[in-house]
Short mmCIF file of C-alpha atoms in Angstrom, two decimals:
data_model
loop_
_atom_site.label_atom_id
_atom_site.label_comp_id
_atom_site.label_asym_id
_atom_site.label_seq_id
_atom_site.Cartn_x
_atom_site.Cartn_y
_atom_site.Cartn_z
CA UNK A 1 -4.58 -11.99 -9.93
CA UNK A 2 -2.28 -9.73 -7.87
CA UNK A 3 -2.11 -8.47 -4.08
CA UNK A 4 -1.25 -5.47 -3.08
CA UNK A 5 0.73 -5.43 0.64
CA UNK A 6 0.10 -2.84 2.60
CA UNK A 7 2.90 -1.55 5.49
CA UNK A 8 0.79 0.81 7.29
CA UNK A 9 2.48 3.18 9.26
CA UNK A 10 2.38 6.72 11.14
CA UNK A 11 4.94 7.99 8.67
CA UNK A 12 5.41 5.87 5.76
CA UNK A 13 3.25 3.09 3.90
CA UNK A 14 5.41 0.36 2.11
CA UNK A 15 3.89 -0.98 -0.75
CA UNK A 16 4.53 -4.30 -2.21
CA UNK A 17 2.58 -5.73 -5.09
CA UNK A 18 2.99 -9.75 -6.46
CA UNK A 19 3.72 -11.39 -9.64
CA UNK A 20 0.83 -12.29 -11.72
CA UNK A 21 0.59 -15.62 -10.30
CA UNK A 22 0.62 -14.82 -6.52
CA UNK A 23 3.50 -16.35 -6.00
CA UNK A 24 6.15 -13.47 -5.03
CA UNK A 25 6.03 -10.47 -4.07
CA UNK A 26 8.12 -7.02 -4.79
CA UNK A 27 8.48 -3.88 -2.76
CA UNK A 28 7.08 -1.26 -5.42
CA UNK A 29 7.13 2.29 -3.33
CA UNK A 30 7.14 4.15 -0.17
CA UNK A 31 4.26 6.38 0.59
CA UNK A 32 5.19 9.55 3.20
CA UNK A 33 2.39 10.59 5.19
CA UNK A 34 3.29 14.36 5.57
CA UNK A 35 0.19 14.61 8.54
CA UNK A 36 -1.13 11.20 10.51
CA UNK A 37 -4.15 11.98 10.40
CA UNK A 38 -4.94 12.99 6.70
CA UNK A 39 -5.96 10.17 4.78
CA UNK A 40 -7.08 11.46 1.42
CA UNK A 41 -3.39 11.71 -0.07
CA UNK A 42 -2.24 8.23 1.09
CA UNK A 43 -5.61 6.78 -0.23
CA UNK A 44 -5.44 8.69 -3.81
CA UNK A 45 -2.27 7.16 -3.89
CA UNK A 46 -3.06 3.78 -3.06
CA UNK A 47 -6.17 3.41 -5.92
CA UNK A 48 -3.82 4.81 -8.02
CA UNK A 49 -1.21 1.41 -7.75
CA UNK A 50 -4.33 -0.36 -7.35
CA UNK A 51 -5.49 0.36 -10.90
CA UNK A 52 -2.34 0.42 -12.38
CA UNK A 53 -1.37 -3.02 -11.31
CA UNK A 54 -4.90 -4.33 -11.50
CA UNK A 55 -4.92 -5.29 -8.28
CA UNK A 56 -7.37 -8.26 -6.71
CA UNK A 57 -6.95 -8.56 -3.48
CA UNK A 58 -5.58 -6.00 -0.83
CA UNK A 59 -3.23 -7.56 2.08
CA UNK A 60 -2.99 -4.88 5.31
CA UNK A 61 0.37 -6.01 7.86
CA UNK A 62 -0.06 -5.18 11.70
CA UNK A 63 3.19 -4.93 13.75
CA UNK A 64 3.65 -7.57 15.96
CA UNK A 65 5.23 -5.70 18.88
CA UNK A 66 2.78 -2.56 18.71
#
């Protein structure tokens, strides 16, 4: 089973993705948001490392000083 990590941000998404066994995790890519508030290009993107790396579980981070 692997999670997919999610860095959302106004700008950029980091993507990180763990080993088989949950254990560790790797940073895979960098999405750039061209426009904020168009989703449908980050979110293409995102099934498309979800189904590649048969993902299981999805983890979202939230800044702590935001």
């Amino acid at each position: 089973m692997r999670i997919l990590g999610l860095d959302y941000g106004s700008q950029t998404v980091g993507v990180a993705v763990s080993d088989p066994l949950g254990i560790t995790a790797q940073g895979v890519s960098t999405i750039w948001r061209t426009q904020e508030n168009k989703l449908r290009k980050t979110l293409d993107q995102n099934k498309q490392l979800v189904e590649a790396y048969q993902v299981a579980r999805l983890v979202l981070g939230s800044p702590k000083n935001m």
